[in-house]
Short mmCIF file of C-alpha atoms in Angstrom, two decimals:
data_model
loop_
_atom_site.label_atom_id
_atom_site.label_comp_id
_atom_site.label_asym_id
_atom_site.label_seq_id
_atom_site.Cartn_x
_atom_site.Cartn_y
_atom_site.Cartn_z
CA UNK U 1 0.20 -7.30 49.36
CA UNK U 2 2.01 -9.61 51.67
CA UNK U 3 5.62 -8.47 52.66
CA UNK U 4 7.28 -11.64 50.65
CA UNK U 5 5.78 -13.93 48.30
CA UNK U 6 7.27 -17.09 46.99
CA UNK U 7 5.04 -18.73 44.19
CA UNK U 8 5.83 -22.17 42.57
CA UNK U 9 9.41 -22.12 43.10
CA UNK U 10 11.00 -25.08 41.59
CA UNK U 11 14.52 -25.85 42.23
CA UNK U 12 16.96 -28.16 41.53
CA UNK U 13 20.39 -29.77 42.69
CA UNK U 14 21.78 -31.40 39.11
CA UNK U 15 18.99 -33.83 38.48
CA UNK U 16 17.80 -33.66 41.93
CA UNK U 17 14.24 -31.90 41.93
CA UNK U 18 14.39 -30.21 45.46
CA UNK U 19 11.51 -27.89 45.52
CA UNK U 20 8.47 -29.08 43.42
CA UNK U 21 6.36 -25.74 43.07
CA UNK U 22 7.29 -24.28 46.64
CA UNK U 23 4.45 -21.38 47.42
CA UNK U 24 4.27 -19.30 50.63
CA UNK U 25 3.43 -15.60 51.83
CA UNK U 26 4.89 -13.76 54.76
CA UNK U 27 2.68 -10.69 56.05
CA UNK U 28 4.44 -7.80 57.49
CA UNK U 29 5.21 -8.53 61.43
CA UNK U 30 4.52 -12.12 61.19
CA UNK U 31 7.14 -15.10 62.42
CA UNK U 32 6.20 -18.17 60.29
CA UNK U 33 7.91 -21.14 60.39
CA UNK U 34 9.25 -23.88 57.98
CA UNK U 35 8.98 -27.12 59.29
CA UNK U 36 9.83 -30.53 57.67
CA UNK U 37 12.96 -33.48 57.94
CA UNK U 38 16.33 -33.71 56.97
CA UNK U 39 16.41 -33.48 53.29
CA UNK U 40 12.84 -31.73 52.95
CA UNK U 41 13.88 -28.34 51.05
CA UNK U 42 13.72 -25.86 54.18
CA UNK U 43 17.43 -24.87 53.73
CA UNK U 44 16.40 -24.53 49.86
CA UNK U 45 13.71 -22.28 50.10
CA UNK U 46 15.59 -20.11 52.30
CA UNK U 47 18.55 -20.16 49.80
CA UNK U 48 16.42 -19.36 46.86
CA UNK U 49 14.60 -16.63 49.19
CA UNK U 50 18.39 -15.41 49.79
CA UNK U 51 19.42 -15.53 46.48
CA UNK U 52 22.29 -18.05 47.31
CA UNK U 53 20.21 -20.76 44.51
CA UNK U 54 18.66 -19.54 41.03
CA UNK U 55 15.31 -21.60 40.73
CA UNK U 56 14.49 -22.74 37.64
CA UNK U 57 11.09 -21.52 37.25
CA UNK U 58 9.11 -19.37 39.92
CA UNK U 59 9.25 -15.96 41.52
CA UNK U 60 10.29 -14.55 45.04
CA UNK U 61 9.15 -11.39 45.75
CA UNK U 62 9.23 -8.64 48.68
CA UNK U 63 6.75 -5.95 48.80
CA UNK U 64 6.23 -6.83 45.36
CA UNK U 65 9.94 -6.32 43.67
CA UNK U 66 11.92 -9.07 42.32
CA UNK U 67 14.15 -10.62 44.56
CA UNK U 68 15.57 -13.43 41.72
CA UNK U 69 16.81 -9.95 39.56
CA UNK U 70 19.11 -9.49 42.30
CA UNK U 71 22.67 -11.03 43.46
CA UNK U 72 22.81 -12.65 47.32
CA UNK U 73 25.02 -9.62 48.22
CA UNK U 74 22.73 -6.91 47.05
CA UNK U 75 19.51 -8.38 48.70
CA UNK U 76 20.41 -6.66 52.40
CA UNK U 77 20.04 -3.59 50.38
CA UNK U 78 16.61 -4.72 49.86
CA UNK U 79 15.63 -5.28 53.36
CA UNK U 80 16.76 -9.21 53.38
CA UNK U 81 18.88 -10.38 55.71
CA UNK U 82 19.88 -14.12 56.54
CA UNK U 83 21.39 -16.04 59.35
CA UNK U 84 22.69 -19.04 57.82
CA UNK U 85 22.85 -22.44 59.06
CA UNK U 86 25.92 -23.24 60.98
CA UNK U 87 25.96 -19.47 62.49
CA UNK U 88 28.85 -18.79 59.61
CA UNK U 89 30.60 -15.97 61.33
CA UNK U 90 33.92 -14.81 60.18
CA UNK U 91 36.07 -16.60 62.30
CA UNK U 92 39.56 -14.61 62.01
CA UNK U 93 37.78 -11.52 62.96
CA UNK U 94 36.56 -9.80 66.35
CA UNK U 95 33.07 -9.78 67.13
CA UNK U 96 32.99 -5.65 66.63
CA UNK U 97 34.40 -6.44 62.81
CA UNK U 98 32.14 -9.31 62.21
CA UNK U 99 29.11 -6.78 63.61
CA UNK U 100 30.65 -3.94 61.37
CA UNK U 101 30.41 -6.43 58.12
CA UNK U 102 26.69 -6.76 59.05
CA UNK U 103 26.51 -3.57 57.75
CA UNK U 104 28.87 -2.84 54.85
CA UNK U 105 26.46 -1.69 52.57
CA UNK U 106 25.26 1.32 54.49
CA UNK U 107 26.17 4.78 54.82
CA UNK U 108 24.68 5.66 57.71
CA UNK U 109 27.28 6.60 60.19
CA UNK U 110 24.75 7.68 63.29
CA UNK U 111 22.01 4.73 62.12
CA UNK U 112 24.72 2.25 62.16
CA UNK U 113 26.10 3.62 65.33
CA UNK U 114 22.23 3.09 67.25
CA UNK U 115 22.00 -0.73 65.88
CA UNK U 116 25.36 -1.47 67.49
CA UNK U 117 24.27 -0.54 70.61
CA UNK U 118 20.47 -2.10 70.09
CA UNK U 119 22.81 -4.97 69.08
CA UNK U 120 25.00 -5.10 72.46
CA UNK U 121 21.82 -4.33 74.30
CA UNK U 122 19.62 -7.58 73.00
CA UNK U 123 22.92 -9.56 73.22
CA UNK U 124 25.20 -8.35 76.07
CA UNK U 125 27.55 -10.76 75.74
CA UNK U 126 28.80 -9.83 72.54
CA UNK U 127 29.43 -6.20 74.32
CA UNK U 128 31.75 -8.03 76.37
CA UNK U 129 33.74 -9.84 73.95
CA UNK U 130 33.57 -7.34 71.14
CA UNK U 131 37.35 -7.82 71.18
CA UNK U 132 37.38 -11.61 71.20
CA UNK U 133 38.03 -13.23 67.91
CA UNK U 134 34.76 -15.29 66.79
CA UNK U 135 36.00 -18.48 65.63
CA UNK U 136 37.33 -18.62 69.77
CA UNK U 137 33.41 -17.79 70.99
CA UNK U 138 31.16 -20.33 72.23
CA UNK U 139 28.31 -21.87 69.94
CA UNK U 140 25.96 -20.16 71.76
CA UNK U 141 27.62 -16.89 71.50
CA UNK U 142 28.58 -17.08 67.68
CA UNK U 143 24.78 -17.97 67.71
CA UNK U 144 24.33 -14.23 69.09
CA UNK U 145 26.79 -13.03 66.49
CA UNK U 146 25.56 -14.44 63.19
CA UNK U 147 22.05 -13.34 64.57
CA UNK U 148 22.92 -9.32 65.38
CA UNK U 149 24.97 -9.52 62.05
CA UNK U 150 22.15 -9.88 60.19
CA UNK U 151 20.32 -7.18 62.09
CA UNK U 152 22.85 -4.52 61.45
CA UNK U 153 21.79 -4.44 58.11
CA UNK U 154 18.53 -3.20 59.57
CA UNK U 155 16.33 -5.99 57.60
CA UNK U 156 12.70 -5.92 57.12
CA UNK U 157 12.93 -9.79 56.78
CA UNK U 158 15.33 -11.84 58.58
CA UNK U 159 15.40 -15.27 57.06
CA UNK U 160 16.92 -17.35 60.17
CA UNK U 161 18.31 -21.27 59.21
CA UNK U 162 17.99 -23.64 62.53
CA UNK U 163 19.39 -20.91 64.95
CA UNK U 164 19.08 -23.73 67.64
CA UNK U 165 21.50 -26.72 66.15
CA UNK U 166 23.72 -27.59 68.16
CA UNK U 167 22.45 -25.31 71.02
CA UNK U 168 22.15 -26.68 74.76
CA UNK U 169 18.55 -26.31 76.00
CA UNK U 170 19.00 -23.70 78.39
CA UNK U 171 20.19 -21.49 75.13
CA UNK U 172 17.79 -23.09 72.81
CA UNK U 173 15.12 -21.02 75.08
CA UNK U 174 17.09 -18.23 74.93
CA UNK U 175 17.79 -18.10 71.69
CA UNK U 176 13.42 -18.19 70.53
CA UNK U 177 13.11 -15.67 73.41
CA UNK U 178 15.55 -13.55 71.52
CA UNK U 179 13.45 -14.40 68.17
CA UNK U 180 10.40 -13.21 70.04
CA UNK U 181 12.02 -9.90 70.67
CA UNK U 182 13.44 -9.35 67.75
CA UNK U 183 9.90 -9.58 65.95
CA UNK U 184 8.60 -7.59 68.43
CA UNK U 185 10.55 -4.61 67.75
CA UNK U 186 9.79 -4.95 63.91
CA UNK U 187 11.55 -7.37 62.02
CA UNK U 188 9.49 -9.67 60.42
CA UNK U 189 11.09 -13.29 60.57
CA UNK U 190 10.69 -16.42 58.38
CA UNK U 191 11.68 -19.16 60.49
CA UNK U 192 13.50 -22.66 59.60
CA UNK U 193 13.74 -24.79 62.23
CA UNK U 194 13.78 -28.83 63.16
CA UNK U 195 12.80 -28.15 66.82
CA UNK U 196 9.36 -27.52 65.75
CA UNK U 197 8.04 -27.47 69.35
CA UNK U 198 9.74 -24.70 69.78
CA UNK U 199 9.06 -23.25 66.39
CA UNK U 200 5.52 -23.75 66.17
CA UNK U 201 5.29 -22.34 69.64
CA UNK U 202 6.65 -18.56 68.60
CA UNK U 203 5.23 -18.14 65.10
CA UNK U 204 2.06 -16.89 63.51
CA UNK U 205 1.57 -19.29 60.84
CA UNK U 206 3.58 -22.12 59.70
CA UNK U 207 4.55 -24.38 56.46
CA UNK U 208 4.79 -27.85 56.48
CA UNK U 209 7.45 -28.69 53.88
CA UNK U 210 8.32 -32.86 52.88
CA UNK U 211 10.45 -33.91 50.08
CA UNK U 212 10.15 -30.35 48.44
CA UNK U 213 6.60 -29.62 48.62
CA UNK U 214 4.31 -27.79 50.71
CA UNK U 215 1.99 -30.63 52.08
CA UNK U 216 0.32 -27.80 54.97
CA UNK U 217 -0.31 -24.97 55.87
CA UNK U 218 -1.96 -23.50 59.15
CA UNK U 219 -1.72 -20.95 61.63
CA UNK U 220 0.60 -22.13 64.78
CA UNK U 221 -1.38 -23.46 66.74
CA UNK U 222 -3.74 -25.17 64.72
CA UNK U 223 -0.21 -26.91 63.35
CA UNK U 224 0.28 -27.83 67.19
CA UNK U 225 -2.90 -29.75 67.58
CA UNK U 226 -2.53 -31.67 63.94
CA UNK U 227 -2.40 -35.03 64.00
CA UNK U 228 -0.17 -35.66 61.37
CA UNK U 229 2.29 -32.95 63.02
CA UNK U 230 2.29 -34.36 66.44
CA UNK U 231 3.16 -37.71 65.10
CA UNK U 232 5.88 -36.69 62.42
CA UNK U 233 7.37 -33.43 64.29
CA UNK U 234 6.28 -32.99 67.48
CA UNK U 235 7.27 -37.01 69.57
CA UNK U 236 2.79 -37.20 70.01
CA UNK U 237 1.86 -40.42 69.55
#
């Protein structure tokens, strides 16, 4: 059984049909990315996945148990965990209290206590300006932020929306070396991303996804040396 399994999702926006029978599994320790242009349905899927958007026919499921029967707030009690597009980090608060609200659903004074510091020690930075106010950080440190946010709820899936938008190259590396660790220490992550160099080049597998449907599916680096992926995603002629 893989770890999450979305079959023939379809979704829609008012009239607007944005997934059109959406399928893909996510084995336990993979990274697979979602690749595809503005408008294709990657921010969609990951919604639905999330719980943010009710499909109107299909099922998400993790580890077998339905996702859909839950509200967005009670998935991170279910091992999902999502950092949205845009970073979304409370602004008004520090970066301690916007780590702390990573984890408001848990009870675990002395596990909670051991992520904070795994937190502070995969992203320094924030140690340093655990202090600072959020909305005053730097897009590449509320980057950081949204990112150990979602890991303080200890998630067996992190669902991560274009973590590099916006992002100067220099942190854009950083930022899929930090993915790369992250996975390696046991989160499994499903991946949305427009940089798909840089996408394809850390994941397992990956999903090509245009105007809502699934048009291929590979591993990595077979996706690399496609054709119709080097032309469309990649700048190969």
């Amino acid at each position: 059984m893989a770890l999450l399994e979305v079959n023939d999702v379809q979704a829609y926006y008012g009239n607007i049909h944005a997934l059109k029978g959406v399928s893909l599994i996510v084995e336990q320790g993979e990274i697979v990315s979602l690749i595809g242009g503005n408008g294709a349905g990657k921010t969609t899927t990951l919604r639905t996945i999330s719980g943010l958007m009710t499909p109107r026919s299909g099922s998400v499921t993790l580890e077998g148990e339905d996702l859909l029967a839950y509200k967005a707030h009670e998935l991170p009690t279910k091992g999902v965990a999502m950092v949205p597009e845009g970073r979304g980090v409370f602004s008004k608060m520090t970066v301690l209290e916007n780590l702390e609200m990573g984890a408001y659903h848990r009870n675990d004074n002395q596990g909670t206590k051991e992520d904070l510091e795994g937190v502070y020690k995969l992203f320094p930075r924030l140690l340093e300006r655990r202090t600072q106010v959020a909305g005053t950080l730097s897009g590449g440190e509320q980057q950081m932020l949204a990112t150990a946010r979602a890991l303080m709820a200890r998630p067996s899936l992190l669902l991560m929306d274009e973590p590099s938008m916006g992002l100067a190259p220099v942190l854009v590396e950083a930022i899929f070396d930090t993915i790369v660790r992250i996975n390696q220490e046991g989160t499994t992550v499903l991946l949305v991303e427009q940089n798909a160099h840089m996408a394809l080049q850390v994941a397992n597998r990956g999903y090509v996804l245009q105007t809502g449907e699934i048009v291929l599916h590979d591993s990595a680096a077979n996706l690399r040396q496609n054709e119709m992926v080097q032309k469309a995603y990649l700048g190969i002629d």
